[in-house]
mmCIF file of N, CA and C in Angstrom:
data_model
loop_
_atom_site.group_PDB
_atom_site.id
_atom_site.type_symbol
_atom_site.label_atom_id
_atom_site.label_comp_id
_atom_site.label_asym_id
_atom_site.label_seq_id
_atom_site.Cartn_x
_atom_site.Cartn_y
_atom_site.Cartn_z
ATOM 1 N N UNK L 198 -35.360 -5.925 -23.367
ATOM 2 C CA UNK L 198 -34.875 -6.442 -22.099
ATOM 3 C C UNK L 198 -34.748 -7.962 -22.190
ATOM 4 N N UNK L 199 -33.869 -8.576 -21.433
ATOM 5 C CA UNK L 199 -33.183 -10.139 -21.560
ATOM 6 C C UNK L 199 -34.377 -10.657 -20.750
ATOM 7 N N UNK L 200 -34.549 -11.730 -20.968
ATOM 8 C CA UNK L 200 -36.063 -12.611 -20.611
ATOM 9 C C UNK L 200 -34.834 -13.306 -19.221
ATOM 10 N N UNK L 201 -33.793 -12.340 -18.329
ATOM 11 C CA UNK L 201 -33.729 -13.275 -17.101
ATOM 12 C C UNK L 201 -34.571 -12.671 -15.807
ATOM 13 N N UNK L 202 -34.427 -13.633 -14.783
ATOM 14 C CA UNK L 202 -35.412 -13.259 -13.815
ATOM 15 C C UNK L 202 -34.703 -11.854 -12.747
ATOM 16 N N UNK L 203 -35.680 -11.972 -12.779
ATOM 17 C CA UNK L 203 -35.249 -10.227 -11.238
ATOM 18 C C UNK L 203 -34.853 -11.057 -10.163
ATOM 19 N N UNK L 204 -33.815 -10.905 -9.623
ATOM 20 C CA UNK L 204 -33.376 -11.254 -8.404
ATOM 21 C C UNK L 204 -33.903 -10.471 -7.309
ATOM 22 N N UNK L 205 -33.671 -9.040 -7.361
ATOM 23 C CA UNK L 205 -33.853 -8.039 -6.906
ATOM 24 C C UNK L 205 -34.241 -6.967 -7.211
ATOM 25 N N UNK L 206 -35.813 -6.779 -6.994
ATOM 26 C CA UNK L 206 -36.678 -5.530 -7.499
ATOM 27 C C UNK L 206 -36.035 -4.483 -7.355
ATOM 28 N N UNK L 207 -37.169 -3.296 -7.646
ATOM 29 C CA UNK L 207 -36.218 -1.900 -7.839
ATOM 30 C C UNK L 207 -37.011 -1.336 -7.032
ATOM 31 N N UNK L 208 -36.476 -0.186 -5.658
ATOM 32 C CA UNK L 208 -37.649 0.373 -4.992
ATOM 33 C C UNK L 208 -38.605 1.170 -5.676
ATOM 34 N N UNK L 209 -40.002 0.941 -5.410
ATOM 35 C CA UNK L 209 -40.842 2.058 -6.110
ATOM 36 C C UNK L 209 -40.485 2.828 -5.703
ATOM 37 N N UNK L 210 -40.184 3.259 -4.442
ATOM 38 C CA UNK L 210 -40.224 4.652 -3.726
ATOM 39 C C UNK L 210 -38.739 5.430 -4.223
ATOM 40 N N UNK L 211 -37.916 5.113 -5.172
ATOM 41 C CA UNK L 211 -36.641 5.515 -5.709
ATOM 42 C C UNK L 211 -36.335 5.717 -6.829
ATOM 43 N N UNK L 212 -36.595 6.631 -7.566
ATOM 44 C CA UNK L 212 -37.030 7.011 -9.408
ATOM 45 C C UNK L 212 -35.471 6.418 -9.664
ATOM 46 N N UNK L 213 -34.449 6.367 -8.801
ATOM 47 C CA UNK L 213 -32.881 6.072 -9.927
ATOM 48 C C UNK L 213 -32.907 4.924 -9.255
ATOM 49 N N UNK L 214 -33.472 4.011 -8.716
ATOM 50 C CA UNK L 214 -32.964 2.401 -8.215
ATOM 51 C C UNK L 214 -33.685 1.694 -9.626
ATOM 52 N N UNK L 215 -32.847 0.410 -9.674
ATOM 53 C CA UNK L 215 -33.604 -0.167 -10.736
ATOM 54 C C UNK L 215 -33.132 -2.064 -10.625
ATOM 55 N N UNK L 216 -33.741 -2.268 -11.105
ATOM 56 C CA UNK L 216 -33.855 -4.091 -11.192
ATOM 57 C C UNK L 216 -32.452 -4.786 -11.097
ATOM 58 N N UNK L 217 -32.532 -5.642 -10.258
ATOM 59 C CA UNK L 217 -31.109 -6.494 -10.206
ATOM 60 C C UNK L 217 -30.972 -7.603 -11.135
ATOM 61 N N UNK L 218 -30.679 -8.698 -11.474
ATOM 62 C CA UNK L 218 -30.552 -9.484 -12.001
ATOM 63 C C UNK L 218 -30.157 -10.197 -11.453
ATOM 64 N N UNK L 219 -29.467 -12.322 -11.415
ATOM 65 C CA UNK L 219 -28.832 -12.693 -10.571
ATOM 66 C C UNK L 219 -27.232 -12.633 -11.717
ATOM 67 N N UNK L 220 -27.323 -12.358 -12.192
ATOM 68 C CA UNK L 220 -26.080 -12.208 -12.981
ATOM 69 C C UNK L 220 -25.697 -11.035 -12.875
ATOM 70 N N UNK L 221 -26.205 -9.495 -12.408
ATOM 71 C CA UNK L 221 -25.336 -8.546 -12.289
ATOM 72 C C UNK L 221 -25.410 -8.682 -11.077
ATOM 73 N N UNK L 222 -25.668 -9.348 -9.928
ATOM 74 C CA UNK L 222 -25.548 -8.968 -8.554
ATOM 75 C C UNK L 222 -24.399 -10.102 -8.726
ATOM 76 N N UNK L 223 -24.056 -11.252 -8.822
ATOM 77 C CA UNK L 223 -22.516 -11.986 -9.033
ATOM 78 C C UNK L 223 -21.391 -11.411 -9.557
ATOM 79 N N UNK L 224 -22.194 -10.500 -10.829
ATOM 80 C CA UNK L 224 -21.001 -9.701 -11.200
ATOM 81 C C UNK L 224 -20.354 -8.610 -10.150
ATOM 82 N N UNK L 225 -21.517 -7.828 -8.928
ATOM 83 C CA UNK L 225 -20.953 -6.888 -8.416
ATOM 84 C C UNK L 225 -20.267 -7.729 -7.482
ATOM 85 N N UNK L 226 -20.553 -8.824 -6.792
ATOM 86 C CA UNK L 226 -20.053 -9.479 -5.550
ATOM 87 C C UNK L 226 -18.448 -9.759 -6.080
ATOM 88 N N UNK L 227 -18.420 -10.530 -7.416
ATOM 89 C CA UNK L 227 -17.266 -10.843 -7.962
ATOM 90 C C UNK L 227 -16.418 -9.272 -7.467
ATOM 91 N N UNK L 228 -16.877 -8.082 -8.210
ATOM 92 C CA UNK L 228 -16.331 -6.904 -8.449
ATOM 93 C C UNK L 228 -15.542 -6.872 -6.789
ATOM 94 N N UNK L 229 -16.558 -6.491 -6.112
ATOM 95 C CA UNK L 229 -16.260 -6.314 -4.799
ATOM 96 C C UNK L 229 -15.301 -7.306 -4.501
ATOM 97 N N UNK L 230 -15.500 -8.130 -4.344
ATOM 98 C CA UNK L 230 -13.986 -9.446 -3.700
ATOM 99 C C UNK L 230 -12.962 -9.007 -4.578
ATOM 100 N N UNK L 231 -12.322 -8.519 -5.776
ATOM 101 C CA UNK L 231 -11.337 -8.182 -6.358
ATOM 102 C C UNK L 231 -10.884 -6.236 -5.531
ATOM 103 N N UNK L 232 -11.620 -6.157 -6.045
ATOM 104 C CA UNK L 232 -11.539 -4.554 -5.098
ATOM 105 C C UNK L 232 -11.250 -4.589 -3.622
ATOM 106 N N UNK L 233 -12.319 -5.250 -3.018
ATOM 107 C CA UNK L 233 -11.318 -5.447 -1.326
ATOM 108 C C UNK L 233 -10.083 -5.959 -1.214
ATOM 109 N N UNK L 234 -9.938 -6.924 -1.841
ATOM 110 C CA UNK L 234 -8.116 -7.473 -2.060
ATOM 111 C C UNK L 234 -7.443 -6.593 -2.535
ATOM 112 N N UNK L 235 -7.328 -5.866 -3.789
ATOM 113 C CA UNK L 235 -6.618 -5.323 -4.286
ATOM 114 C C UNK L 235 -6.227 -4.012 -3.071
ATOM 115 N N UNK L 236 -7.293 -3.123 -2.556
ATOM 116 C CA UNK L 236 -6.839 -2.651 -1.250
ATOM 117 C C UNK L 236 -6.423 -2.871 -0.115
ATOM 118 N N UNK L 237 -7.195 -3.895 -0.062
ATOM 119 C CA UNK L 237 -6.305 -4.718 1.470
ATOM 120 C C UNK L 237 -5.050 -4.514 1.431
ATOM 121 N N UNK L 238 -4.368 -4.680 0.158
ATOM 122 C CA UNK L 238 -2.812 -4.873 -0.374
ATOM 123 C C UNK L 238 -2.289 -3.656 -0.331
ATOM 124 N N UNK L 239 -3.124 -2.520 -0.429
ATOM 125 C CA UNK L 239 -2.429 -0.769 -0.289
ATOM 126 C C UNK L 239 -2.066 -1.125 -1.677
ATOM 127 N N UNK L 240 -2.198 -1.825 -2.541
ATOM 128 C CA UNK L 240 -1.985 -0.843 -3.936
ATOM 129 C C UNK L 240 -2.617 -0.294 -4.954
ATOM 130 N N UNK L 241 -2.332 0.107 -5.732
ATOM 131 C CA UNK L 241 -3.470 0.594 -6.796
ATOM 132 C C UNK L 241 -3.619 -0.367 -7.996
ATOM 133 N N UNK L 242 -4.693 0.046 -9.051
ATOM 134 C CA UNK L 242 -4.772 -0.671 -10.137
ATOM 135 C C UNK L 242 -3.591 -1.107 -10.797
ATOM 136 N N UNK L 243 -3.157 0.008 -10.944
ATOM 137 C CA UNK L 243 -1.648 0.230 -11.799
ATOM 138 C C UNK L 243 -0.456 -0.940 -11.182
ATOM 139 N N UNK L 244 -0.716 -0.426 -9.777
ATOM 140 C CA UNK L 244 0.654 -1.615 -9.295
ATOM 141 C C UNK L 244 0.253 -3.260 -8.965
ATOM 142 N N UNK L 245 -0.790 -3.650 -8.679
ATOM 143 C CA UNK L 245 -1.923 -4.539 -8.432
ATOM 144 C C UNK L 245 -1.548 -5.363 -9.911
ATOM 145 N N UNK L 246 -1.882 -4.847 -11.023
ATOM 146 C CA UNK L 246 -2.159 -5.069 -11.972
ATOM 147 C C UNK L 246 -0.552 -5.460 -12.229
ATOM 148 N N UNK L 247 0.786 -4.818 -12.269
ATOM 149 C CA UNK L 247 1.494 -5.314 -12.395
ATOM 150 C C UNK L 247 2.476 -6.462 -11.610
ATOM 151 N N UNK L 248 2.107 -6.454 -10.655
ATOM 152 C CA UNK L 248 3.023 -7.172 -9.527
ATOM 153 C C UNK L 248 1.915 -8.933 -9.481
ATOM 154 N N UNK L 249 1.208 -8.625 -9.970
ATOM 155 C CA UNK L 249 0.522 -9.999 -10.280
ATOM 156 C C UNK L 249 -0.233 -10.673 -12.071
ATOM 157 N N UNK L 250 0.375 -9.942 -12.812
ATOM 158 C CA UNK L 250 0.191 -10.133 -14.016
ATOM 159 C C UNK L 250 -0.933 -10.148 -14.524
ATOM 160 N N UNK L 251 -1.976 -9.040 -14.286
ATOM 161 C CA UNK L 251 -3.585 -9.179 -14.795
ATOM 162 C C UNK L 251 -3.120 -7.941 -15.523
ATOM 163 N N UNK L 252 -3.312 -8.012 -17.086
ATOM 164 C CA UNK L 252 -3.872 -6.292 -17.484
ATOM 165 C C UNK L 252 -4.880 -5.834 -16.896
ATOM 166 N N UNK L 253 -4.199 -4.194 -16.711
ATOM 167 C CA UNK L 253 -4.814 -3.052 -15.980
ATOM 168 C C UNK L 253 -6.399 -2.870 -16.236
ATOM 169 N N UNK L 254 -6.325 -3.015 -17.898
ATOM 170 C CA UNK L 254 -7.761 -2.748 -18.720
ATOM 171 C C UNK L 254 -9.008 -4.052 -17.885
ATOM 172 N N UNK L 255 -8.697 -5.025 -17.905
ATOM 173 C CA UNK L 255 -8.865 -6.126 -17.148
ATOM 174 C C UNK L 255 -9.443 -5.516 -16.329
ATOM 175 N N UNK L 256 -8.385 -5.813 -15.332
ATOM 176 C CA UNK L 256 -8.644 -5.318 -13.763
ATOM 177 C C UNK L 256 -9.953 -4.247 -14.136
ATOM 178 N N UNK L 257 -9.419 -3.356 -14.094
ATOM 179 C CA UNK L 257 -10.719 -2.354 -14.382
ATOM 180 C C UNK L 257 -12.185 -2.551 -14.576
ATOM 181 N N UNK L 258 -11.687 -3.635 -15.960
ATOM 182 C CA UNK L 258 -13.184 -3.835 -16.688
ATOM 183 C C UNK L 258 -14.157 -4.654 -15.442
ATOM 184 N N UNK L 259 -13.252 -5.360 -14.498
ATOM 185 C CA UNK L 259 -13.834 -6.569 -13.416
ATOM 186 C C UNK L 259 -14.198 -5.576 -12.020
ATOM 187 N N UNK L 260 -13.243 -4.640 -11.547
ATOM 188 C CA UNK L 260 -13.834 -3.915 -10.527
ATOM 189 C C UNK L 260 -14.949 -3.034 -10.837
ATOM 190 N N UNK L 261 -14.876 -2.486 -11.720
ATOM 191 C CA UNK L 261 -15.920 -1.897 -11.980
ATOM 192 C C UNK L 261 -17.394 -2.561 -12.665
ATOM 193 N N UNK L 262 -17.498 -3.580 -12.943
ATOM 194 C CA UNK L 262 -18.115 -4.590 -12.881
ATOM 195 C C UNK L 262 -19.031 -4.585 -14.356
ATOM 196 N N UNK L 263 -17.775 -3.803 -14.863
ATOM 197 C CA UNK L 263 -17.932 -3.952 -16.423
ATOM 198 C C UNK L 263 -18.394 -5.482 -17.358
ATOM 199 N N UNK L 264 -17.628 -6.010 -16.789
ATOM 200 C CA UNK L 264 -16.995 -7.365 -16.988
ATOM 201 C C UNK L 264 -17.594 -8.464 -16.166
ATOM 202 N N UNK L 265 -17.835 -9.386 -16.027
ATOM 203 C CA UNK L 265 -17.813 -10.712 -15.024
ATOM 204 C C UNK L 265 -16.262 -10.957 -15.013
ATOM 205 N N UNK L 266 -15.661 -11.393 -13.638
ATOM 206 C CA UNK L 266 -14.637 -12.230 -13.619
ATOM 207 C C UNK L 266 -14.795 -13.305 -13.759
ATOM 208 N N UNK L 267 -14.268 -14.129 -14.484
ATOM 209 C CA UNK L 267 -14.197 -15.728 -14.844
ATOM 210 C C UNK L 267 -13.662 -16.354 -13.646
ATOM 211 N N UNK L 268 -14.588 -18.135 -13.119
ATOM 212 C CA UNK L 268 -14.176 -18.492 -11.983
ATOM 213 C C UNK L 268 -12.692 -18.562 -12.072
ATOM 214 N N UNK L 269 -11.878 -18.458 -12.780
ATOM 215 C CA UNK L 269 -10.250 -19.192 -12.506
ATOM 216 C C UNK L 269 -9.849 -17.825 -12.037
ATOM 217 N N UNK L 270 -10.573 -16.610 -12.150
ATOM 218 C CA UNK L 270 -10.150 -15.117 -12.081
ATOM 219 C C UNK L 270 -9.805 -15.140 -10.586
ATOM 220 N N UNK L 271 -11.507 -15.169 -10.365
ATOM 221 C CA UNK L 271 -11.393 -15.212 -8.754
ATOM 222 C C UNK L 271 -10.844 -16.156 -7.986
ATOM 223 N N UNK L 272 -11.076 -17.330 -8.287
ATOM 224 C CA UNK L 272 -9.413 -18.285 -7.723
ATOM 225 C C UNK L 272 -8.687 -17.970 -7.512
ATOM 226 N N UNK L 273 -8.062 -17.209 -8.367
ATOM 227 C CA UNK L 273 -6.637 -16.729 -8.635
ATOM 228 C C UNK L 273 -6.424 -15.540 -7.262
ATOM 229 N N UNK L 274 -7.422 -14.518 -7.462
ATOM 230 C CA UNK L 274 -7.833 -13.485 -6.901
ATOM 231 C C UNK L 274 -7.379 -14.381 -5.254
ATOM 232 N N UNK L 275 -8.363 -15.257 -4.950
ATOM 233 C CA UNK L 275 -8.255 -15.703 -3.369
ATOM 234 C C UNK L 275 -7.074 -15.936 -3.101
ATOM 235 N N UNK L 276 -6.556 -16.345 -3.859
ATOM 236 C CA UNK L 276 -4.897 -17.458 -3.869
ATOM 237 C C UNK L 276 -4.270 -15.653 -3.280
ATOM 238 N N UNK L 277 -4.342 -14.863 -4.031
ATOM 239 C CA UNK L 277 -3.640 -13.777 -3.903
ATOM 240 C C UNK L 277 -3.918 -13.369 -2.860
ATOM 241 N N UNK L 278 -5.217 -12.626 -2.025
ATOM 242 C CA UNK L 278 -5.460 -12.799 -0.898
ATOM 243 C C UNK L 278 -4.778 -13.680 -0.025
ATOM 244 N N UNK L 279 -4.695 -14.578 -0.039
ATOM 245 C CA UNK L 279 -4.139 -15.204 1.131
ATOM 246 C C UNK L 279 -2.447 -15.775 1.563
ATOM 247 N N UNK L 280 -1.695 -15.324 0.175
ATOM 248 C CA UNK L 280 -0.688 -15.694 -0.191
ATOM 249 C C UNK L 280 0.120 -14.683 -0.850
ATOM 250 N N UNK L 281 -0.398 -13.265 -0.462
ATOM 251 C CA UNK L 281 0.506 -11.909 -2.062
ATOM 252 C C UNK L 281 1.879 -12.400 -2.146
ATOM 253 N N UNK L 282 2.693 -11.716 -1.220
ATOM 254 C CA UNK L 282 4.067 -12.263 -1.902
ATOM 255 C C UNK L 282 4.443 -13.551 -1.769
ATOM 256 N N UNK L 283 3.946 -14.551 -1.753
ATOM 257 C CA UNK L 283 4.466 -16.072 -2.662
ATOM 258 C C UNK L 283 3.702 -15.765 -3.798
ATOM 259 N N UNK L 284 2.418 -15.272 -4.357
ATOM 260 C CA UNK L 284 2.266 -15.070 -5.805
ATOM 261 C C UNK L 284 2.888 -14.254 -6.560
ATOM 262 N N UNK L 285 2.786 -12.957 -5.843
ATOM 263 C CA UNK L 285 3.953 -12.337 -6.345
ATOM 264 C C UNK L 285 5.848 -12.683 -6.979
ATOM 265 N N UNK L 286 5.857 -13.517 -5.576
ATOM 266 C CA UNK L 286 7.309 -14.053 -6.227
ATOM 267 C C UNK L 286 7.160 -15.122 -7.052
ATOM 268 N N UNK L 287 5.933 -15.746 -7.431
ATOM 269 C CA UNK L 287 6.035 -16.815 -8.254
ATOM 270 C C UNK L 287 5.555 -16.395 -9.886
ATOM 271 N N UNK L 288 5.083 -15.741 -9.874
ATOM 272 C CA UNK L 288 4.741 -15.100 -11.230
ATOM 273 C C UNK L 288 5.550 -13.870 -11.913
ATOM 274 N N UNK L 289 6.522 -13.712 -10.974
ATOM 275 C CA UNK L 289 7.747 -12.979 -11.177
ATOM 276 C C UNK L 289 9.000 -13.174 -12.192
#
């Protein structure tokens, strides 16, 4: 096990809960802010992934929180949120 600190214990009272980290709880928050956008938008991975130029594998690896998104990710991510089709038409 990695010598980082527990952010967030694991309930005793829950044999499948288990230890947080502060690096996988950023990773899920990251996850989550890409995943609510990407639905907000009604589309899927597949079209998400193309209409704004992230590979699919990507995408994936970050919602599912395979991955950390890199800060320029989620930048990018907000920009899209708040702006889809001007990013869309600009990366077009």
């Amino acid at each position: 096990m990695k010598n980082e600190p527990i952010i967030l214990p694991a309930d005793p009272d829950d044999a499948e809960d288990f230890d947080v980290s502060a690096e996988a709880l950023d990773r899920g928050q990251r996850a989550r802010l890409i995943r609510r956008t990407r639905t907000a938008l009604g589309l899927s991975q597949t079209d998400f992934a193309a209409r704004f130029h992230v590979p699919v594998g990507t995408l994936r690896d970050w919602e599912q929180a395979r991955a950390t998104a890199p800060d320029f990710a989620i930048a990018y991510i907000r920009v899209i949120a708040q702006f889809p089709d001007m990013v869309a038409k600009a990366v077009a």
